[in-house]
Amino acid sequence: MFLLGTVEMISRLFPIPTVSLRRSITIRAAVVSSSASIARKTHPPLFLRPLTYSATLSDLVAFRSWAASLATAAPGLESSDGGPSASHLLRELSWLLEDATSQSSGKVLMRADLDELYLLWKERIERRRPFQYIVGCEHWRDLVLVVREGVLIPRPETEMIVDLVRDVEGFGEGLWADLGTGSGAIAVGIGRQLGENGRVFATDLSLDAVEIAGINVERYGLKDKVEIRQGSWFEPLEEVKGKLAGLVSNPPYIPSSDIPGLQAEVGKHEPKLALDGGVDGTDHLFHLCEGSATVLRSGGFFAFETNGDIQSELVAKYLSTKWTNCFTNVKTVLDFAGIKRFVTGFRQ
């Protein structure tokens, strides 16, 4: 998707660390206003924009030099709230240039005006605006998903839900639901694995999420496999109650009192609707447990993401005690980091 010649050339002229890390973003440096911002909702993702602009190599080198100095001078973001390190910000800078530039016949072509890049990078550093919102996408599994403000940025650990579904015998021909779909990441990931008769119903209360999920479904040619529905949790699924082969969700699970202490990129920019799980973080998880008893068919599978360890154990215990006659083989599942991140089981 990206032509890297321009970025490599700039790197030689102005080297910064290039440690590999998977992508889990008229205003010049001297005249940028700290109060300026760009309404991303009016722009497509950077990598999907046409190569409308151009710049000289020297101008790009000057931008990279300024942006790198801003990143390395950022005061203690990592220590203050677990924010990005300087080396991580420098990698983001390289990714930004990869998305924004291409080289053709000796010319540097760009998908955004250089002035916009100055503004975007200043927002990244000073406002702690998430890089994914800056460039308008996130790399997740083998997908490049469109994201924007108002939609939760999909996390690497959530990728495992698709793997858990894929391990269910006969999953490919069943009806599935992804509740609180957000960007549509899980629904798209499952939809690409389904057989001829398989289908995913993806629901979300947020109109922003419904719009972005629809864009991602369409980009991957899955409109015949994934149907986006607007509404709260189970409400849009009335006609498939008792028919679902499986149900998955990455619901809001952060305790309300923990929200103010989150990394600024998360707490100040990502939608609270997708983060806040109530007093102890289990409000929506318990609601999903109860609803699963109604919508799943006999033998139907469920997988819920949690805040990890203690919360996973609490949800698993709730399912195994209060709903002992409804569910079987309830267990917690470790994520890539060895944290008990998921609760899975089957409808009796």
mmCIF file of C-alpha atoms in Angstrom:
data_model
loop_
_atom_site.group_PDB
_atom_site.id
_atom_site.type_symbol
_atom_site.label_atom_id
_atom_site.label_comp_id
_atom_site.label_asym_id
_atom_site.label_seq_id
_atom_site.Cartn_x
_atom_site.Cartn_y
_atom_site.Cartn_z
ATOM 1 C CA MET A 1 0.000 0.000 0.000
ATOM 2 C CA PHE A 2 2.811 2.412 0.807
ATOM 3 C CA LEU A 3 5.830 3.354 -1.320
ATOM 4 C CA LEU A 4 8.694 3.781 1.093
ATOM 5 C CA GLY A 5 11.388 5.292 -1.111
ATOM 6 C CA THR A 6 10.717 8.830 0.069
ATOM 7 C CA VAL A 7 10.771 7.895 3.735
ATOM 8 C CA GLU A 8 13.976 5.892 3.338
ATOM 9 C CA MET A 9 15.628 8.803 1.568
ATOM 10 C CA ILE A 10 14.629 11.222 4.320
ATOM 11 C CA SER A 11 15.844 8.725 6.934
ATOM 12 C CA ARG A 12 19.297 8.707 5.368
ATOM 13 C CA LEU A 13 19.430 12.476 5.437
ATOM 14 C CA PHE A 14 17.985 12.727 8.926
ATOM 15 C CA PRO A 15 18.207 9.370 10.748
ATOM 16 C CA ILE A 16 15.991 8.483 13.694
ATOM 17 C CA PRO A 17 15.566 5.111 15.453
ATOM 18 C CA THR A 18 13.891 2.547 13.186
ATOM 19 C CA VAL A 19 13.229 -0.296 15.638
ATOM 20 C CA SER A 20 10.457 -2.434 14.179
ATOM 21 C CA LEU A 21 7.161 -2.185 16.028
ATOM 22 C CA ARG A 22 3.820 -3.234 14.706
ATOM 23 C CA ARG A 23 1.350 -0.425 14.262
ATOM 24 C CA SER A 24 -1.050 -1.583 17.464
ATOM 25 C CA ILE A 25 -0.345 9.890 13.736
ATOM 26 C CA THR A 26 -0.378 27.697 6.102
ATOM 27 C CA ILE A 27 1.146 26.142 9.326
ATOM 28 C CA ARG A 28 4.862 25.837 9.729
ATOM 29 C CA ALA A 29 6.770 25.132 12.923
ATOM 30 C CA ALA A 30 7.209 28.801 13.674
ATOM 31 C CA VAL A 31 3.557 29.740 13.296
ATOM 32 C CA VAL A 32 1.549 26.760 14.603
ATOM 33 C CA SER A 33 -1.152 27.822 17.059
ATOM 34 C CA SER A 34 -1.536 25.562 20.093
ATOM 35 C CA SER A 35 -5.313 25.969 19.891
ATOM 36 C CA ALA A 36 -5.579 24.852 16.264
ATOM 37 C CA SER A 37 -7.153 21.505 15.397
ATOM 38 C CA ILE A 38 -8.496 19.597 12.442
ATOM 39 C CA ALA A 39 -11.938 17.993 12.308
ATOM 40 C CA ARG A 40 -10.958 14.494 11.203
ATOM 41 C CA LYS A 41 -14.524 13.464 10.566
ATOM 42 C CA THR A 42 -14.458 15.382 7.285
ATOM 43 C CA HIS A 43 -11.331 13.574 6.006
ATOM 44 C CA PRO A 44 -10.807 10.024 4.760
ATOM 45 C CA PRO A 45 -7.892 8.079 6.290
ATOM 46 C CA LEU A 46 -4.558 9.444 5.202
ATOM 47 C CA PHE A 47 -3.523 6.327 3.268
ATOM 48 C CA LEU A 48 -6.745 6.447 1.205
ATOM 49 C CA ARG A 49 -6.385 10.062 0.135
ATOM 50 C CA PRO A 50 -5.233 10.842 -3.427
ATOM 51 C CA LEU A 51 -1.710 12.116 -4.043
ATOM 52 C CA THR A 52 -2.900 15.677 -4.534
ATOM 53 C CA TYR A 53 0.033 17.605 -3.057
ATOM 54 C CA SER A 54 3.785 17.772 -3.541
ATOM 55 C CA ALA A 55 6.795 18.952 -1.564
ATOM 56 C CA THR A 56 10.519 19.298 -1.966
ATOM 57 C CA LEU A 57 12.761 16.793 -0.255
ATOM 58 C CA SER A 58 14.361 19.594 1.746
ATOM 59 C CA ASP A 59 10.942 20.660 3.082
ATOM 60 C CA LEU A 60 10.215 17.089 4.182
ATOM 61 C CA VAL A 61 13.611 16.813 5.855
ATOM 62 C CA ALA A 62 12.872 20.071 7.695
ATOM 63 C CA PHE A 63 9.499 18.730 8.821
ATOM 64 C CA ARG A 64 11.008 15.466 10.015
ATOM 65 C CA SER A 65 13.740 17.309 11.911
ATOM 66 C CA TRP A 66 11.180 19.568 13.626
ATOM 67 C CA ALA A 67 8.806 16.689 14.393
ATOM 68 C CA ALA A 68 11.586 14.522 15.822
ATOM 69 C CA SER A 69 12.766 17.348 18.068
ATOM 70 C CA LEU A 70 9.208 17.821 19.321
ATOM 71 C CA ALA A 71 8.937 14.101 20.082
ATOM 72 C CA THR A 72 12.219 13.871 21.956
ATOM 73 C CA ALA A 73 11.481 17.046 23.917
ATOM 74 C CA ALA A 74 8.030 15.844 25.066
ATOM 75 C CA PRO A 75 8.171 16.060 28.865
ATOM 76 C CA GLY A 76 7.937 12.678 30.584
ATOM 77 C CA LEU A 77 4.882 11.266 28.811
ATOM 78 C CA GLU A 78 5.925 7.683 29.524
ATOM 79 C CA SER A 79 6.498 8.224 33.237
ATOM 80 C CA SER A 80 3.503 10.501 33.824
ATOM 81 C CA ASP A 81 0.709 8.131 32.775
ATOM 82 C CA GLY A 82 2.204 5.270 30.799
ATOM 83 C CA GLY A 83 2.149 7.307 27.606
ATOM 84 C CA PRO A 84 4.383 6.813 24.561
ATOM 85 C CA SER A 85 8.152 6.915 24.872
ATOM 86 C CA ALA A 86 10.243 9.161 22.640
ATOM 87 C CA SER A 87 11.369 6.135 20.617
ATOM 88 C CA HIS A 88 7.756 5.096 20.061
ATOM 89 C CA LEU A 89 6.837 8.607 18.931
ATOM 90 C CA LEU A 90 9.720 8.557 16.457
ATOM 91 C CA ARG A 91 8.419 5.307 15.013
ATOM 92 C CA GLU A 92 4.988 6.914 14.670
ATOM 93 C CA LEU A 93 6.631 9.782 12.820
ATOM 94 C CA SER A 94 8.075 7.330 10.303
ATOM 95 C CA TRP A 95 4.663 5.707 9.884
ATOM 96 C CA LEU A 96 3.060 9.111 9.365
ATOM 97 C CA LEU A 97 5.464 9.875 6.544
ATOM 98 C CA GLU A 98 4.915 6.433 5.017
ATOM 99 C CA ASP A 99 1.162 7.074 4.917
ATOM 100 C CA ALA A 100 1.499 10.635 3.656
ATOM 101 C CA THR A 101 4.153 10.413 0.934
ATOM 102 C CA SER A 102 5.133 8.661 -2.277
ATOM 103 C CA GLN A 103 7.840 9.225 -4.831
ATOM 104 C CA SER A 104 7.330 9.316 -8.594
ATOM 105 C CA SER A 105 9.783 10.411 -11.300
ATOM 106 C CA GLY A 106 11.959 12.198 -8.785
ATOM 107 C CA LYS A 107 9.023 14.140 -7.279
ATOM 108 C CA VAL A 108 7.721 13.775 -3.739
ATOM 109 C CA LEU A 109 3.949 13.407 -3.893
ATOM 110 C CA MET A 110 1.801 13.788 -0.800
ATOM 111 C CA ARG A 111 -1.664 12.841 0.413
ATOM 112 C CA ALA A 112 -1.826 15.873 2.711
ATOM 113 C CA ASP A 113 -0.480 19.378 2.538
ATOM 114 C CA LEU A 114 2.747 19.799 4.481
ATOM 115 C CA ASP A 115 1.053 22.440 6.624
ATOM 116 C CA GLU A 116 -1.481 19.831 7.719
ATOM 117 C CA LEU A 117 1.298 17.448 8.734
ATOM 118 C CA TYR A 118 2.772 20.143 10.973
ATOM 119 C CA LEU A 119 -0.605 20.637 12.621
ATOM 120 C CA LEU A 120 -1.310 16.913 12.989
ATOM 121 C CA TRP A 121 2.029 16.221 14.621
ATOM 122 C CA LYS A 122 1.651 19.134 17.004
ATOM 123 C CA GLU A 123 -1.726 17.720 18.026
ATOM 124 C CA ARG A 124 -0.134 14.316 18.544
ATOM 125 C CA ILE A 125 2.473 15.698 20.943
ATOM 126 C CA GLU A 126 0.720 18.567 22.703
ATOM 127 C CA ARG A 127 -2.863 17.262 22.875
ATOM 128 C CA ARG A 128 -1.831 13.587 23.085
ATOM 129 C CA ARG A 129 -4.254 12.861 20.247
ATOM 130 C CA PRO A 130 -3.960 9.150 19.410
ATOM 131 C CA PHE A 131 -1.826 8.370 16.397
ATOM 132 C CA GLN A 132 -4.602 6.187 14.964
ATOM 133 C CA TYR A 133 -6.929 9.197 14.896
ATOM 134 C CA ILE A 134 -4.178 11.275 13.294
ATOM 135 C CA VAL A 135 -3.771 8.916 10.329
ATOM 136 C CA GLY A 136 -7.349 7.598 10.435
ATOM 137 C CA CYS A 137 -6.566 3.880 10.591
ATOM 138 C CA GLU A 138 -5.276 1.034 12.722
ATOM 139 C CA HIS A 139 -3.436 -2.124 11.659
ATOM 140 C CA TRP A 140 -5.189 -5.093 13.306
ATOM 141 C CA ARG A 141 -4.527 -8.737 12.442
ATOM 142 C CA ASP A 142 -4.098 -8.633 8.659
ATOM 143 C CA LEU A 143 -6.520 -5.715 8.319
ATOM 144 C CA VAL A 144 -6.123 -1.960 7.969
ATOM 145 C CA LEU A 145 -9.222 -0.590 9.666
ATOM 146 C CA VAL A 146 -10.616 2.915 9.356
ATOM 147 C CA VAL A 147 -10.995 4.650 12.741
ATOM 148 C CA ARG A 148 -11.809 8.160 13.909
ATOM 149 C CA GLU A 149 -12.771 10.099 17.021
ATOM 150 C CA GLY A 150 -15.872 8.643 18.637
ATOM 151 C CA VAL A 151 -14.826 5.054 17.865
ATOM 152 C CA LEU A 152 -12.692 2.836 20.097
ATOM 153 C CA ILE A 153 -9.297 1.974 18.626
ATOM 154 C CA PRO A 154 -9.063 -1.845 18.326
ATOM 155 C CA ARG A 155 -6.378 -3.405 20.540
ATOM 156 C CA PRO A 156 -3.967 -6.247 19.680
ATOM 157 C CA GLU A 157 -5.222 -8.481 22.503
ATOM 158 C CA THR A 158 -8.744 -8.410 21.046
ATOM 159 C CA GLU A 159 -7.445 -10.202 17.949
ATOM 160 C CA MET A 160 -7.581 -13.454 19.914
ATOM 161 C CA ILE A 161 -11.388 -13.411 19.859
ATOM 162 C CA VAL A 162 -11.296 -14.203 16.141
ATOM 163 C CA ASP A 163 -8.981 -17.136 16.866
ATOM 164 C CA LEU A 164 -11.282 -18.396 19.626
ATOM 165 C CA VAL A 165 -14.220 -18.325 17.217
ATOM 166 C CA ARG A 166 -12.252 -20.082 14.503
ATOM 167 C CA ASP A 167 -11.550 -22.960 16.897
ATOM 168 C CA VAL A 168 -15.274 -23.658 17.385
ATOM 169 C CA GLU A 169 -16.390 -26.683 15.404
ATOM 170 C CA GLY A 170 -18.709 -25.717 12.544
ATOM 171 C CA PHE A 171 -18.398 -21.981 13.224
ATOM 172 C CA GLY A 172 -18.228 -21.100 9.534
ATOM 173 C CA GLU A 173 -21.850 -21.840 8.692
ATOM 174 C CA GLY A 174 -23.556 -20.320 11.727
ATOM 175 C CA LEU A 175 -25.126 -17.017 12.749
ATOM 176 C CA TRP A 176 -22.869 -14.890 14.951
ATOM 177 C CA ALA A 177 -23.251 -11.608 16.818
ATOM 178 C CA ASP A 178 -20.590 -9.053 17.737
ATOM 179 C CA LEU A 179 -22.072 -6.745 20.368
ATOM 180 C CA GLY A 180 -20.528 -3.303 20.798
ATOM 181 C CA THR A 181 -18.727 -3.703 17.491
ATOM 182 C CA GLY A 182 -16.979 -0.299 17.492
ATOM 183 C CA SER A 183 -14.867 -0.130 14.334
ATOM 184 C CA GLY A 184 -16.242 -3.518 13.281
ATOM 185 C CA ALA A 185 -12.840 -5.160 13.799
ATOM 186 C CA ILE A 186 -14.079 -8.421 15.323
ATOM 187 C CA ALA A 187 -17.057 -8.671 12.958
ATOM 188 C CA VAL A 188 -14.845 -8.164 9.900
ATOM 189 C CA GLY A 189 -12.269 -10.622 11.248
ATOM 190 C CA ILE A 190 -14.942 -13.289 11.766
ATOM 191 C CA GLY A 191 -16.775 -12.448 8.547
ATOM 192 C CA ARG A 192 -13.681 -13.195 6.479
ATOM 193 C CA GLN A 193 -13.551 -16.708 7.955
ATOM 194 C CA LEU A 194 -17.199 -17.669 7.395
ATOM 195 C CA GLY A 195 -18.528 -20.173 4.903
ATOM 196 C CA GLU A 196 -21.359 -19.758 2.443
ATOM 197 C CA ASN A 197 -24.140 -19.764 5.050
ATOM 198 C CA GLY A 198 -22.318 -17.928 7.843
ATOM 199 C CA ARG A 199 -23.301 -14.419 8.877
ATOM 200 C CA VAL A 200 -22.408 -11.842 11.541
ATOM 201 C CA PHE A 201 -24.786 -9.325 13.086
ATOM 202 C CA ALA A 202 -22.729 -6.452 14.515
ATOM 203 C CA THR A 203 -24.472 -4.024 16.857
ATOM 204 C CA ASP A 204 -23.500 -0.741 18.488
ATOM 205 C CA LEU A 205 -25.358 2.069 20.214
ATOM 206 C CA SER A 206 -22.983 4.701 18.807
ATOM 207 C CA LEU A 207 -23.875 6.206 15.435
ATOM 208 C CA ASP A 208 -20.181 6.996 14.890
ATOM 209 C CA ALA A 209 -19.325 3.330 15.399
ATOM 210 C CA VAL A 210 -22.123 2.159 13.113
ATOM 211 C CA GLU A 211 -20.852 4.429 10.343
ATOM 212 C CA ILE A 212 -17.195 3.431 10.684
ATOM 213 C CA ALA A 213 -17.992 -0.273 11.036
ATOM 214 C CA GLY A 214 -20.048 -0.026 7.849
ATOM 215 C CA ILE A 215 -17.098 1.547 6.039
ATOM 216 C CA ASN A 216 -14.782 -1.256 7.137
ATOM 217 C CA VAL A 217 -17.282 -3.947 6.183
ATOM 218 C CA GLU A 218 -17.642 -2.406 2.728
ATOM 219 C CA ARG A 219 -13.872 -1.968 2.256
ATOM 220 C CA TYR A 220 -13.375 -5.706 2.744
ATOM 221 C CA GLY A 221 -16.298 -6.712 0.543
ATOM 222 C CA LEU A 222 -18.293 -8.307 3.369
ATOM 223 C CA LYS A 223 -21.721 -6.687 3.026
ATOM 224 C CA ASP A 224 -23.198 -10.125 2.290
ATOM 225 C CA LYS A 225 -21.560 -11.564 5.435
ATOM 226 C CA VAL A 226 -21.662 -8.793 8.042
ATOM 227 C CA GLU A 227 -24.751 -6.733 8.830
ATOM 228 C CA ILE A 228 -24.336 -3.609 10.978
ATOM 229 C CA ARG A 229 -27.258 -2.720 13.230
ATOM 230 C CA GLN A 230 -27.651 0.333 15.449
ATOM 231 C CA GLY A 231 -28.962 -0.237 18.961
ATOM 232 C CA SER A 232 -28.076 -1.197 22.516
ATOM 233 C CA TRP A 233 -26.614 -4.674 22.989
ATOM 234 C CA PHE A 234 -29.313 -7.289 22.270
ATOM 235 C CA GLU A 235 -32.078 -4.917 21.172
ATOM 236 C CA PRO A 236 -31.364 -5.195 17.408
ATOM 237 C CA LEU A 237 -31.308 -9.027 17.572
ATOM 238 C CA GLU A 238 -34.939 -9.778 18.421
ATOM 239 C CA GLU A 239 -35.619 -11.987 15.389
ATOM 240 C CA VAL A 240 -32.557 -14.200 15.944
ATOM 241 C CA LYS A 241 -33.085 -14.977 19.629
ATOM 242 C CA GLY A 242 -32.277 -18.599 20.321
ATOM 243 C CA LYS A 243 -30.694 -19.013 16.877
ATOM 244 C CA LEU A 244 -27.144 -17.712 17.308
ATOM 245 C CA ALA A 245 -24.255 -20.132 16.956
ATOM 246 C CA GLY A 246 -22.054 -17.690 18.790
ATOM 247 C CA LEU A 247 -21.793 -14.341 20.527
ATOM 248 C CA VAL A 248 -18.657 -12.249 21.055
ATOM 249 C CA SER A 249 -18.037 -8.880 22.642
ATOM 250 C CA ASN A 250 -15.306 -6.539 23.795
ATOM 251 C CA PRO A 251 -17.555 -4.430 26.051
ATOM 252 C CA PRO A 252 -16.729 -1.422 28.253
ATOM 253 C CA TYR A 253 -15.073 -2.998 31.309
ATOM 254 C CA ILE A 254 -12.983 -0.294 32.986
ATOM 255 C CA PRO A 255 -14.208 0.710 36.471
ATOM 256 C CA SER A 256 -15.591 4.260 36.432
ATOM 257 C CA SER A 257 -13.121 5.452 39.064
ATOM 258 C CA ASP A 258 -10.187 4.327 36.882
ATOM 259 C CA ILE A 259 -11.167 6.425 33.857
ATOM 260 C CA PRO A 260 -9.500 9.695 35.042
ATOM 261 C CA GLY A 261 -6.183 7.892 35.537
ATOM 262 C CA LEU A 262 -5.984 6.364 32.078
ATOM 263 C CA GLN A 263 -3.252 7.270 29.594
ATOM 264 C CA ALA A 264 -4.203 10.619 28.049
ATOM 265 C CA GLU A 265 -4.532 9.130 24.576
ATOM 266 C CA VAL A 266 -7.275 6.889 25.959
ATOM 267 C CA GLY A 267 -8.998 8.833 28.740
ATOM 268 C CA LYS A 268 -9.094 12.203 26.981
ATOM 269 C CA HIS A 269 -9.814 11.076 23.423
ATOM 270 C CA GLU A 270 -11.450 7.662 23.139
ATOM 271 C CA PRO A 271 -15.219 7.458 23.728
ATOM 272 C CA LYS A 272 -16.220 6.988 27.354
ATOM 273 C CA LEU A 273 -19.198 4.998 26.104
ATOM 274 C CA ALA A 274 -16.755 2.300 24.967
ATOM 275 C CA LEU A 275 -14.618 2.382 28.131
ATOM 276 C CA ASP A 276 -16.737 2.849 31.261
ATOM 277 C CA GLY A 277 -17.987 -0.426 32.728
ATOM 278 C CA GLY A 278 -19.600 1.002 35.853
ATOM 279 C CA VAL A 279 -18.492 0.878 39.493
ATOM 280 C CA ASP A 280 -16.424 -2.308 39.248
ATOM 281 C CA GLY A 281 -16.361 -2.569 35.453
ATOM 282 C CA THR A 282 -18.791 -5.500 35.226
ATOM 283 C CA ASP A 283 -22.104 -3.749 34.447
ATOM 284 C CA HIS A 284 -22.073 -4.567 30.743
ATOM 285 C CA LEU A 285 -20.339 -7.915 31.178
ATOM 286 C CA PHE A 286 -23.083 -9.188 33.493
ATOM 287 C CA HIS A 287 -25.718 -7.887 31.083
ATOM 288 C CA LEU A 288 -24.040 -9.844 28.276
ATOM 289 C CA CYS A 289 -24.014 -12.983 30.424
ATOM 290 C CA GLU A 290 -27.736 -12.713 31.073
ATOM 291 C CA GLY A 291 -28.628 -11.952 27.457
ATOM 292 C CA SER A 292 -26.531 -14.823 26.141
ATOM 293 C CA ALA A 293 -28.865 -17.285 27.827
ATOM 294 C CA THR A 294 -31.659 -16.008 25.569
ATOM 295 C CA VAL A 295 -30.008 -15.431 22.193
ATOM 296 C CA LEU A 296 -27.698 -18.437 21.934
ATOM 297 C CA ARG A 297 -28.966 -21.725 20.560
ATOM 298 C CA SER A 298 -28.146 -24.961 22.352
ATOM 299 C CA GLY A 299 -24.406 -25.510 22.007
ATOM 300 C CA GLY A 300 -23.846 -21.875 21.109
ATOM 301 C CA PHE A 301 -20.451 -20.375 21.981
ATOM 302 C CA PHE A 302 -19.628 -17.077 23.688
ATOM 303 C CA ALA A 303 -16.392 -15.136 24.218
ATOM 304 C CA PHE A 304 -16.156 -11.918 26.229
ATOM 305 C CA GLU A 305 -13.093 -9.743 26.716
ATOM 306 C CA THR A 306 -12.501 -8.415 30.238
ATOM 307 C CA ASN A 307 -10.172 -6.133 32.155
ATOM 308 C CA GLY A 308 -8.122 -9.211 33.022
ATOM 309 C CA ASP A 309 -7.402 -11.690 35.814
ATOM 310 C CA ILE A 310 -9.660 -10.754 38.772
ATOM 311 C CA GLN A 311 -12.476 -9.494 36.577
ATOM 312 C CA SER A 312 -12.288 -12.574 34.346
ATOM 313 C CA GLU A 313 -12.511 -14.837 37.375
ATOM 314 C CA LEU A 314 -15.465 -12.836 38.692
ATOM 315 C CA VAL A 315 -17.388 -13.139 35.412
ATOM 316 C CA ALA A 316 -16.582 -16.841 35.082
ATOM 317 C CA LYS A 317 -17.810 -17.453 38.640
ATOM 318 C CA TYR A 318 -20.995 -15.482 37.945
ATOM 319 C CA LEU A 319 -21.726 -17.634 34.896
ATOM 320 C CA SER A 320 -20.905 -20.892 36.682
ATOM 321 C CA THR A 321 -23.030 -20.171 39.753
ATOM 322 C CA LYS A 322 -26.004 -17.965 38.898
ATOM 323 C CA TRP A 323 -26.362 -19.494 35.422
ATOM 324 C CA THR A 324 -25.242 -23.009 36.227
ATOM 325 C CA ASN A 325 -28.185 -24.558 34.337
ATOM 326 C CA CYS A 326 -27.584 -22.455 31.210
ATOM 327 C CA PHE A 327 -23.876 -22.643 30.430
ATOM 328 C CA THR A 328 -21.193 -25.291 30.343
ATOM 329 C CA ASN A 329 -17.412 -25.458 29.968
ATOM 330 C CA VAL A 330 -17.039 -21.891 31.272
ATOM 331 C CA LYS A 331 -13.377 -20.909 31.549
ATOM 332 C CA THR A 332 -10.928 -18.031 31.423
ATOM 333 C CA VAL A 333 -8.457 -17.765 28.539
ATOM 334 C CA LEU A 334 -5.037 -16.108 28.579
ATOM 335 C CA ASP A 335 -4.125 -13.357 26.146
ATOM 336 C CA PHE A 336 -0.743 -12.997 24.428
ATOM 337 C CA ALA A 337 0.727 -11.449 27.592
ATOM 338 C CA GLY A 338 -0.408 -14.301 29.858
ATOM 339 C CA ILE A 339 -3.268 -12.307 31.391
ATOM 340 C CA LYS A 340 -6.642 -13.971 31.950
ATOM 341 C CA ARG A 341 -8.308 -11.714 29.395
ATOM 342 C CA PHE A 342 -11.287 -13.684 28.055
ATOM 343 C CA VAL A 343 -14.196 -15.689 29.410
ATOM 344 C CA THR A 344 -15.609 -18.362 27.118
ATOM 345 C CA GLY A 345 -18.202 -21.092 27.313
ATOM 346 C CA PHE A 346 -21.161 -22.788 25.645
ATOM 347 C CA ARG A 347 -24.935 -22.666 26.002
ATOM 348 C CA GLN A 348 -26.293 -25.964 27.308
#
